[in-house]
Amino acid sequence: MTKPVEEIGVQKPISTPKELDSDHSELQQDRHSQTDSCQNQSEPPKGWFHWHEPGTSKADKKLIFKLDWFLLSYSCLCFFIKQLDGNNISNAYVSGMQEELGFGPGNELSWMNTYFNIGAIVGGPISNMALTMIRPRYWLPGCLLTWSLFVLFLYKCNNASAFYGLRFCIGFFESAAWPGIQYVLGCWYRRSELARRSGLFVVSGVLGQMFSGYLQAALFKDMDGKAGLSAWRWLFIFDFILAIPVVIYGFIFYPDTPHNTTAFYLSEWERNRARQRIDEEGRTPVGKLDRSVFKRIFLSWQLYAFSVGYALWSLTCGSYVMQFFGLWLKSLKTYTVPEINSIPTSMGAINFFFMIGTGYVADKIGRRGPVCFAVGCLLTFCFAVFTAWPSSNGLKIAAFILSGCYGCYTPLLAGWVNASCGGDQQLRAFVLAFMVSLGSAVVIPFQQLQFPSGQAPKFTKTHGWVSGLCFVVALSLWTGFGIEIVERIMTRGKRKESLPKEEDV
């Protein structure tokens, strides 16, 4: 039963009949939207192309518009910079770094990825638990500024050890971005709104990957040798410059969470309504960062089900396929450096389509499992082509491009976590961060053993593509059926525990 507006602290001065009528109309709209939203919790919204739940009031639409404009815009910009900085090392590697510094035989590129992942493993859970105590408006832009400074320092590196140390620091602070922003999105948006917005958020990272390739291609043409610096060194400088406006924007406009926001662009009614929207779904923030947090987290099914899913996704090494694509194009010796940087960005177009499309479909059908399984079938085809490694370059190029569909798993899993953890903010924050850290942890030895950069692009000796194909199949089955089965069993078990016993009746 929803609380009247007076009970959630909304008081309006009564001065004129017009204002009274306006208040009454707004309250009626609010009640209608509450009724509609409660009905929509059990049924997926009707219609394919919708941005709001059917029946959403004008006042709620205005609130959601502000969230999309300020919260979602910063989230997209931050993740754009994150992926730009995460992908710049591979663009620099194939654009002169390897030759200038004599890299290659020692699998230096793989080790740069490894040290980055170690930093992410350590930093992710620490960062997300800090978000439950520190305002996101300070924490997330602060981490962005810090890792951007380390990215800038990369332009001075002349040996592998310096790259390894800086990549660790970048990974440590960059680990705040994905799980942290997903956590904050889950604080503001309803279940039926999360999939599309999580998809749009991660799409910005795809654009960052693509832009990194285009930026390096442009720098190779116009900046190589300027001020005595190679084009690949200029890439790190430009990446830092692009991050500064985003940092400033975040400090000013990021709205924190509904229960501690001081955003100047939200009215008092909108702040209360934002909290009420989450309360109506049974996701009122509960729990404290005390001793009980260990029991709530480590005895939860969400921690293990979603961590296994993300680990399987990481073990496919799908996020490194763009690197392998570039290394293969370079090995053909038929493409120029700008082309080697630009052609792999076509994977981003596929990723963009699947991010948006799977978000809409998941919201439409109200389930994520079937969507994950369908994407897994396409990814299985791509890895089967990599495993067979046919003589047709056209088929391999098609498989590389289509494998860009892998990226939609991250917003689908993140939205699933946000929806299934209820109001336990510590559980939700920890699961989002831990599953990423676990994914980074398991992929470190796997990448070094199965996908070392020195063996790219065929990985014949290490059987990399064969093992990757096995994990793609496992990923498709677990996310397609396994998580839903576990959720159904655990939910049914809790429902039985909550029923009164015969002797208590």
Coordinates of C-alpha atoms in Angstrom, one line a residue:
M1 CA 0.0 0.0 0.0
T2 CA 1.6 3.3 -1.1
K3 CA 2.1 6.1 1.4
P4 CA 0.4 9.4 0.8
V5 CA 2.6 12.3 -0.3
E6 CA 2.4 13.9 3.2
E7 CA 4.0 10.9 4.8
I8 CA 7.1 11.1 2.7
G9 CA 7.8 14.6 3.7
V10 CA 6.2 16.6 0.8
Q11 CA 4.6 19.7 2.1
K12 CA 3.3 22.4 -0.2
P13 CA 2.1 25.9 0.9
I14 CA -1.6 26.6 0.1
S15 CA -2.0 30.1 -1.1
T16 CA -4.4 30.2 -4.0
P17 CA -7.2 28.0 -5.5
K18 CA -5.1 27.6 -8.6
E19 CA -2.2 26.2 -6.7
L20 CA -4.5 23.9 -4.7
D21 CA -6.0 22.5 -8.0
S22 CA -2.5 22.1 -9.4
D23 CA -1.4 20.2 -6.3
H24 CA -4.4 18.0 -6.4
S25 CA -3.9 17.3 -10.1
E26 CA -0.2 16.4 -9.5
L27 CA -1.1 14.2 -6.6
Q28 CA -3.7 12.4 -8.7
Q29 CA -1.1 11.9 -11.5
D30 CA 1.3 10.5 -8.9
R31 CA -1.2 8.0 -7.6
H32 CA -2.1 6.9 -11.1
S33 CA 1.6 6.4 -11.9
Q34 CA 2.1 4.4 -8.6
T35 CA -0.8 2.1 -9.5
D36 CA 0.4 1.6 -13.0
S37 CA 4.0 0.9 -11.8
C38 CA 2.8 -1.6 -9.3
Q39 CA 0.9 -3.4 -12.0
N40 CA 3.9 -3.4 -14.3
Q41 CA 6.1 -5.1 -11.7
S42 CA 4.6 -8.4 -12.6
E43 CA 4.1 -7.8 -16.3
P44 CA 6.6 -6.6 -18.9
P45 CA 5.7 -3.3 -20.5
K46 CA 3.6 -3.5 -23.6
G47 CA 5.0 -2.3 -26.9
W48 CA 8.5 -2.7 -28.3
F49 CA 9.7 0.9 -28.6
H50 CA 9.0 2.6 -25.3
W51 CA 11.3 4.7 -23.1
H52 CA 8.9 4.9 -20.1
E53 CA 6.5 2.4 -18.5
P54 CA 2.9 2.8 -20.0
G55 CA 0.8 5.2 -17.9
T56 CA 3.8 7.1 -16.5
S57 CA 2.7 10.6 -15.3
K58 CA 4.1 13.8 -16.8
A59 CA 5.8 14.6 -13.5
D60 CA 7.5 11.2 -13.5
K61 CA 8.6 11.6 -17.1
K62 CA 10.1 15.0 -16.2
L63 CA 12.0 13.3 -13.3
I64 CA 13.2 10.5 -15.6
F65 CA 14.3 13.0 -18.2
K66 CA 16.5 14.8 -15.7
L67 CA 18.0 11.5 -14.6
D68 CA 18.7 10.5 -18.2
W69 CA 20.2 13.9 -19.0
F70 CA 22.5 14.3 -16.0
L71 CA 22.9 10.8 -14.4
L72 CA 23.0 8.8 -17.6
S73 CA 25.0 11.4 -19.6
Y74 CA 27.9 11.4 -17.1
S75 CA 27.7 7.6 -16.8
C76 CA 28.1 7.4 -20.6
L77 CA 30.9 9.9 -20.8
C78 CA 32.8 8.3 -17.9
F79 CA 32.5 4.8 -19.5
F80 CA 33.5 6.3 -22.9
I81 CA 36.8 7.5 -21.3
K82 CA 37.3 4.2 -19.5
Q83 CA 37.1 2.2 -22.6
L84 CA 39.1 4.8 -24.5
D85 CA 41.9 4.4 -21.9
G86 CA 41.5 0.6 -21.8
N87 CA 41.8 0.1 -25.5
N88 CA 44.6 2.7 -26.2
I89 CA 47.4 0.3 -25.2
S90 CA 46.5 -2.1 -28.1
N91 CA 46.1 0.8 -30.6
A92 CA 49.5 2.2 -29.5
Y93 CA 51.1 -1.3 -29.7
V94 CA 50.2 -1.8 -33.4
S95 CA 51.0 1.8 -34.3
G96 CA 54.7 1.9 -33.6
M97 CA 55.2 1.1 -29.9
Q98 CA 56.2 -2.5 -30.6
E99 CA 58.9 -1.6 -33.1
E100 CA 60.2 1.5 -31.2
L101 CA 60.6 -0.3 -27.9
G102 CA 61.4 -3.8 -29.2
F103 CA 58.3 -5.5 -27.8
G104 CA 56.9 -8.8 -29.1
P105 CA 58.9 -11.9 -28.1
G106 CA 58.2 -11.4 -24.4
N107 CA 54.4 -11.2 -24.7
E108 CA 54.6 -7.6 -23.3
L109 CA 51.1 -6.7 -24.5
S110 CA 49.6 -9.7 -22.7
W111 CA 51.5 -8.7 -19.5
M112 CA 50.2 -5.1 -19.8
N113 CA 46.7 -6.6 -19.8
T114 CA 47.6 -8.8 -16.9
Y115 CA 48.9 -6.0 -14.6
F116 CA 45.8 -4.0 -15.5
N117 CA 43.6 -6.9 -14.5
I118 CA 45.4 -7.3 -11.2
G119 CA 44.7 -3.7 -10.4
A120 CA 41.1 -4.2 -11.3
I121 CA 40.8 -7.3 -9.1
V122 CA 42.1 -5.4 -6.0
G123 CA 40.3 -2.1 -6.7
G124 CA 36.8 -3.2 -7.7
P125 CA 35.3 -4.5 -4.4
I126 CA 37.1 -1.8 -2.4
S127 CA 35.7 0.9 -4.6
N128 CA 32.1 -0.3 -4.6
M129 CA 31.9 -0.8 -0.9
A130 CA 33.3 2.7 -0.5
L131 CA 30.4 4.0 -2.6
T132 CA 28.0 2.9 0.1
M133 CA 29.7 5.4 2.5
I134 CA 31.2 8.1 0.2
R135 CA 29.1 10.3 -2.1
P136 CA 29.4 9.0 -5.7
R137 CA 29.7 12.6 -6.9
Y138 CA 33.1 12.8 -5.3
W139 CA 34.3 9.2 -5.5
L140 CA 33.7 8.4 -9.2
P141 CA 35.0 11.6 -10.8
G142 CA 37.9 11.5 -8.4
C143 CA 38.8 8.0 -9.5
L144 CA 38.5 9.1 -13.2
L145 CA 40.9 12.0 -12.6
T146 CA 43.4 9.7 -10.9
W147 CA 43.5 7.0 -13.5
S148 CA 43.7 9.7 -16.3
L149 CA 46.8 11.1 -14.7
F150 CA 48.4 7.6 -14.8
V151 CA 47.3 7.3 -18.5
L152 CA 49.1 10.6 -19.2
F153 CA 52.3 9.2 -17.6
L154 CA 52.3 6.4 -20.1
Y155 CA 53.6 8.7 -22.8
K156 CA 57.0 8.9 -20.9
C157 CA 57.5 5.1 -20.7
N158 CA 60.4 3.5 -22.5
N159 CA 60.5 0.0 -21.0
A160 CA 58.0 -2.7 -20.2
S161 CA 58.4 -2.4 -16.4
A162 CA 57.2 1.2 -16.4
F163 CA 54.1 0.1 -18.5
Y164 CA 53.4 -2.7 -16.1
G165 CA 53.4 -0.4 -13.0
L166 CA 51.2 2.3 -14.6
R167 CA 48.8 -0.2 -16.0
F168 CA 48.3 -1.7 -12.6
C169 CA 47.5 1.8 -11.2
I170 CA 45.1 2.5 -14.1
G171 CA 43.3 -0.8 -13.5
F172 CA 43.0 -0.1 -9.8
F173 CA 41.2 3.2 -10.1
E174 CA 39.5 2.4 -13.4
S175 CA 37.8 -0.5 -11.7
A176 CA 35.5 2.0 -9.9
A177 CA 33.8 3.0 -13.2
W178 CA 31.8 0.0 -14.4
P179 CA 30.5 -1.6 -11.2
G180 CA 30.2 1.8 -9.5
I181 CA 28.1 3.4 -12.2
Q182 CA 25.9 0.3 -12.5
Y183 CA 25.4 0.4 -8.7
V184 CA 24.2 4.0 -8.9
L185 CA 22.0 3.3 -11.9
G186 CA 20.3 0.6 -9.9
C187 CA 19.6 3.1 -7.1
W188 CA 17.5 5.4 -9.4
Y189 CA 15.8 3.3 -12.1
R190 CA 13.1 0.7 -11.9
R191 CA 13.6 -2.9 -13.0
S192 CA 11.7 -2.3 -16.3
E193 CA 14.0 0.7 -17.0
L194 CA 17.4 -0.8 -16.2
A195 CA 18.1 -3.0 -19.2
R196 CA 17.8 -0.3 -21.8
R197 CA 19.7 2.3 -19.8
S198 CA 22.4 -0.2 -18.8
G199 CA 22.8 -1.1 -22.4
L200 CA 23.0 2.6 -23.5
F201 CA 25.6 3.1 -20.8
V202 CA 27.8 0.3 -22.0
V203 CA 27.3 1.3 -25.6
S204 CA 29.2 4.5 -24.7
G205 CA 32.2 2.2 -23.9
V206 CA 31.9 0.6 -27.4
L207 CA 32.0 4.1 -28.9
G208 CA 35.1 4.7 -26.8
Q209 CA 36.8 1.6 -28.2
M210 CA 35.9 2.7 -31.7
F211 CA 37.0 6.3 -31.1
S212 CA 40.4 5.1 -29.8
G213 CA 41.1 3.4 -33.1
Y214 CA 40.0 6.5 -35.1
L215 CA 42.0 8.8 -32.9
Q216 CA 45.2 6.8 -33.2
A217 CA 44.7 6.6 -37.0
A218 CA 44.4 10.4 -37.1
L219 CA 47.4 11.0 -34.8
F220 CA 49.5 8.7 -36.9
K221 CA 48.8 10.8 -40.0
D222 CA 49.1 14.3 -38.4
M223 CA 51.0 14.2 -35.1
D224 CA 53.8 11.6 -35.7
G225 CA 57.1 13.3 -34.9
K226 CA 55.5 16.5 -33.5
A227 CA 57.5 17.9 -30.6
G228 CA 59.8 14.9 -31.0
L229 CA 57.1 12.4 -29.9
S230 CA 55.8 9.4 -31.8
A231 CA 52.1 9.2 -32.7
W232 CA 51.5 6.5 -30.1
R233 CA 52.8 8.7 -27.3
W234 CA 50.4 11.5 -28.4
L235 CA 47.5 9.1 -28.0
F236 CA 48.0 9.0 -24.2
I237 CA 48.3 12.8 -24.0
F238 CA 45.1 13.3 -25.9
D239 CA 43.2 10.7 -23.8
F240 CA 44.1 12.7 -20.7
I241 CA 42.9 16.0 -22.2
L242 CA 39.6 14.4 -23.2
A243 CA 39.0 13.2 -19.6
I244 CA 39.3 16.6 -17.8
P245 CA 35.9 18.1 -19.0
V246 CA 34.2 14.8 -17.9
V247 CA 35.7 15.0 -14.4
I248 CA 34.5 18.6 -14.0
Y249 CA 31.0 17.7 -15.3
G250 CA 30.8 14.8 -12.8
F251 CA 31.8 16.9 -9.8
I252 CA 29.1 19.4 -10.6
F253 CA 26.2 17.4 -12.0
Y254 CA 26.3 13.8 -10.8
P255 CA 23.3 13.3 -8.5
D256 CA 24.6 10.8 -6.0
T257 CA 21.8 8.4 -4.9
P258 CA 18.1 9.2 -4.2
H259 CA 18.6 9.0 -0.4
N260 CA 21.5 11.5 -0.2
T261 CA 21.2 13.6 -3.4
T262 CA 21.6 17.4 -3.2
A263 CA 21.4 17.9 -7.0
F264 CA 20.3 21.5 -7.6
Y265 CA 18.2 20.5 -10.7
L266 CA 15.9 18.2 -8.7
S267 CA 13.0 19.7 -6.8
E268 CA 12.1 18.5 -3.3
W269 CA 9.1 16.6 -4.7
E270 CA 11.3 14.9 -7.3
R271 CA 13.8 13.8 -4.7
N272 CA 11.0 12.3 -2.6
R273 CA 9.4 10.8 -5.7
A274 CA 12.7 9.2 -6.7
R275 CA 12.9 7.5 -3.4
Q276 CA 9.3 6.4 -3.6
R277 CA 9.7 4.9 -7.0
I278 CA 12.3 2.5 -5.6
D279 CA 10.3 1.9 -2.4
E280 CA 7.3 0.8 -4.5
E281 CA 9.4 -2.0 -6.0
G282 CA 10.4 -3.4 -2.6
R283 CA 14.0 -2.1 -3.1
T284 CA 14.1 0.4 -0.2
P285 CA 17.8 0.5 0.9
V286 CA 18.2 -1.8 3.9
G287 CA 21.2 -3.2 5.8
K288 CA 24.2 -1.6 7.2
L289 CA 27.9 -2.0 6.8
D290 CA 28.3 -4.1 10.0
R291 CA 29.0 -7.7 11.0
S292 CA 25.8 -8.9 9.3
V293 CA 27.1 -7.9 5.9
F294 CA 29.3 -11.0 5.7
K295 CA 26.3 -13.3 6.2
R296 CA 24.1 -11.3 3.8
I297 CA 26.7 -11.4 1.1
F298 CA 28.4 -14.8 1.4
L299 CA 25.2 -16.8 2.0
S300 CA 23.4 -15.1 -1.0
W301 CA 22.8 -17.0 -4.2
Q302 CA 23.4 -13.8 -6.2
L303 CA 27.1 -13.7 -5.3
Y304 CA 27.8 -17.2 -6.7
A305 CA 25.4 -17.3 -9.7
F306 CA 26.4 -14.0 -11.2
S307 CA 30.1 -14.4 -10.4
V308 CA 30.2 -17.7 -12.3
G309 CA 28.4 -16.1 -15.2
Y310 CA 30.8 -13.2 -15.4
A311 CA 33.8 -15.5 -15.0
L312 CA 32.6 -17.6 -17.9
W313 CA 32.2 -14.4 -20.0
S314 CA 35.8 -13.3 -19.1
L315 CA 37.2 -16.7 -19.9
T316 CA 36.0 -16.5 -23.5
C317 CA 38.5 -13.6 -23.8
G318 CA 35.9 -11.9 -25.9
S319 CA 37.0 -8.5 -24.7
Y320 CA 40.4 -9.1 -26.3
V321 CA 39.1 -10.2 -29.7
M322 CA 39.5 -6.7 -31.0
Q323 CA 43.2 -6.8 -30.1
F324 CA 43.5 -10.2 -31.8
F325 CA 41.7 -8.8 -34.9
G326 CA 44.3 -6.0 -35.1
L327 CA 47.2 -8.3 -34.7
W328 CA 45.9 -10.6 -37.4
L329 CA 45.4 -7.7 -39.8
K330 CA 49.0 -6.6 -39.1
S331 CA 50.3 -10.1 -39.7
L332 CA 48.8 -10.1 -43.2
K333 CA 51.1 -7.2 -44.2
T334 CA 48.5 -5.9 -46.6
Y335 CA 47.0 -3.1 -44.5
T336 CA 48.3 0.3 -43.5
V337 CA 48.6 1.4 -39.9
P338 CA 45.5 3.6 -40.1
E339 CA 43.6 0.7 -41.6
I340 CA 44.7 -1.7 -38.9
N341 CA 43.4 0.8 -36.3
S342 CA 40.2 1.5 -38.1
I343 CA 38.9 -1.8 -39.5
P344 CA 38.5 -3.5 -36.0
T345 CA 36.2 -0.7 -34.9
S346 CA 33.5 -2.3 -37.1
M347 CA 33.1 -4.7 -34.2
G348 CA 31.8 -1.7 -32.3
A349 CA 28.9 -1.2 -34.7
I350 CA 27.8 -4.8 -34.0
N351 CA 28.3 -4.3 -30.3
F352 CA 26.2 -1.1 -30.5
F353 CA 23.3 -2.9 -32.2
F354 CA 23.3 -5.7 -29.7
M355 CA 23.6 -3.5 -26.6
I356 CA 20.5 -1.5 -27.6
G357 CA 18.6 -4.4 -29.1
T358 CA 19.1 -6.9 -26.3
G359 CA 18.1 -4.2 -23.7
Y360 CA 14.8 -3.6 -25.5
V361 CA 14.1 -7.3 -25.9
A362 CA 14.9 -8.1 -22.2
D363 CA 12.6 -5.3 -21.0
K364 CA 9.9 -6.5 -23.4
I365 CA 9.8 -10.1 -22.4
G366 CA 10.7 -9.4 -18.8
R367 CA 13.5 -12.0 -18.8
R368 CA 17.2 -12.0 -19.6
G369 CA 18.0 -15.7 -19.9
P370 CA 16.6 -16.3 -23.4
V371 CA 18.4 -13.2 -24.6
C372 CA 21.7 -14.4 -23.3
F373 CA 21.2 -17.8 -24.8
A374 CA 20.5 -16.3 -28.3
V375 CA 23.6 -14.2 -28.2
G376 CA 25.6 -17.1 -27.0
C377 CA 24.5 -19.1 -30.1
L378 CA 25.9 -16.4 -32.4
L379 CA 29.1 -16.2 -30.4
T380 CA 29.5 -20.0 -30.6
F381 CA 29.4 -19.7 -34.4
C382 CA 32.2 -17.0 -34.3
F383 CA 34.4 -19.0 -32.1
A384 CA 33.9 -22.1 -34.1
V385 CA 35.2 -20.2 -37.1
F386 CA 38.3 -19.1 -35.1
T387 CA 38.8 -22.7 -34.0
A388 CA 38.7 -24.0 -37.6
W389 CA 40.7 -21.0 -38.9
P390 CA 39.5 -21.5 -42.6
S391 CA 41.5 -20.2 -45.5
S392 CA 38.8 -17.7 -46.4
N393 CA 39.9 -14.3 -45.0
G394 CA 36.4 -13.0 -45.7
L395 CA 34.8 -15.5 -43.4
K396 CA 37.3 -14.8 -40.6
I397 CA 36.7 -11.0 -41.0
A398 CA 33.0 -11.7 -40.7
A399 CA 33.5 -13.8 -37.6
F400 CA 35.7 -11.2 -36.0
I401 CA 33.1 -8.4 -36.7
L402 CA 30.1 -10.5 -35.5
S403 CA 31.9 -11.5 -32.3
G404 CA 31.3 -7.9 -31.3
C405 CA 28.0 -9.2 -29.9
Y406 CA 29.9 -10.4 -26.8
G407 CA 29.6 -7.0 -25.1
C408 CA 25.8 -7.1 -24.4
Y409 CA 26.4 -9.7 -21.6
T410 CA 27.8 -7.0 -19.2
P411 CA 24.7 -4.8 -19.1
L412 CA 22.4 -7.8 -19.1
L413 CA 24.1 -9.3 -16.1
A414 CA 24.5 -5.9 -14.3
G415 CA 20.8 -5.2 -14.7
W416 CA 20.0 -8.7 -13.5
V417 CA 22.0 -8.1 -10.3
N418 CA 20.4 -4.7 -9.6
A419 CA 16.9 -6.3 -10.0
S420 CA 17.5 -9.4 -8.0
C421 CA 19.3 -8.0 -4.9
G422 CA 16.3 -6.0 -3.7
G423 CA 17.2 -3.2 -1.3
D424 CA 20.4 -4.7 0.2
Q425 CA 22.8 -2.0 -1.1
Q426 CA 25.9 -3.7 0.4
L427 CA 25.0 -7.0 -1.3
R428 CA 24.2 -5.3 -4.6
A429 CA 27.4 -3.2 -4.5
F430 CA 29.6 -6.1 -3.6
V431 CA 28.2 -8.6 -6.1
L432 CA 28.6 -6.0 -9.0
A433 CA 32.2 -5.4 -8.1
F434 CA 33.2 -9.0 -7.0
M435 CA 31.9 -10.6 -10.2
V436 CA 34.1 -8.3 -12.3
S437 CA 37.1 -8.9 -10.0
L438 CA 36.6 -12.7 -10.2
G439 CA 36.3 -12.4 -14.0
S440 CA 39.6 -10.5 -14.1
A441 CA 41.3 -12.9 -11.8
V442 CA 40.4 -16.1 -13.7
V443 CA 41.3 -14.6 -17.0
I444 CA 44.9 -13.6 -16.0
P445 CA 46.5 -17.1 -16.0
F446 CA 44.1 -18.2 -18.8
Q447 CA 45.1 -15.4 -21.1
Q448 CA 48.8 -16.0 -20.5
L449 CA 48.5 -19.7 -21.1
Q450 CA 45.9 -19.8 -23.9
F451 CA 46.0 -16.4 -25.6
P452 CA 49.6 -15.0 -25.2
S453 CA 50.1 -12.1 -27.7
G454 CA 53.2 -13.8 -29.1
Q455 CA 51.0 -16.6 -30.4
A456 CA 48.4 -14.4 -32.0
P457 CA 46.4 -14.6 -34.1
K458 CA 46.0 -18.4 -34.5
F459 CA 47.1 -19.6 -31.0
T460 CA 47.8 -23.0 -32.5
K461 CA 50.3 -24.2 -29.9
T462 CA 48.2 -23.1 -27.0
H463 CA 44.8 -24.2 -28.4
G464 CA 43.4 -20.8 -27.4
W465 CA 40.4 -20.7 -29.7
V466 CA 39.4 -24.3 -28.8
S467 CA 39.3 -23.4 -25.0
G468 CA 37.5 -20.2 -25.8
L469 CA 34.8 -22.1 -27.7
C470 CA 34.3 -24.4 -24.7
F471 CA 33.7 -21.4 -22.4
V472 CA 31.4 -19.8 -24.9
V473 CA 29.2 -22.9 -24.8
A474 CA 29.3 -23.0 -21.0
L475 CA 28.5 -19.2 -20.9
S476 CA 25.5 -19.7 -23.2
L477 CA 24.0 -22.5 -21.1
W478 CA 24.7 -20.9 -17.6
T479 CA 23.3 -17.5 -18.5
G480 CA 20.5 -18.9 -20.7
F481 CA 19.2 -21.5 -18.2
G482 CA 21.4 -21.9 -15.1
I483 CA 20.9 -18.5 -13.4
E484 CA 17.1 -18.6 -13.9
I485 CA 16.9 -22.1 -12.4
V486 CA 19.0 -21.1 -9.4
E487 CA 16.9 -17.9 -8.9
R488 CA 13.6 -19.9 -9.1
I489 CA 14.8 -22.5 -6.6
M490 CA 16.1 -20.0 -4.1
T491 CA 13.0 -17.8 -4.4
R492 CA 10.8 -20.7 -3.8
G493 CA 12.8 -21.8 -0.8
K494 CA 12.6 -18.3 0.8
R495 CA 8.8 -18.2 0.1
K496 CA 8.4 -21.6 2.0
E497 CA 10.4 -20.3 4.9
S498 CA 8.2 -17.2 5.2
L499 CA 5.0 -19.3 5.4
P500 CA 3.6 -19.8 8.9
K501 CA 4.1 -23.3 10.4
E502 CA 1.1 -25.4 11.4
E503 CA 1.8 -25.0 15.1
D504 CA 2.0 -21.2 14.8
V505 CA -1.5 -21.0 13.1

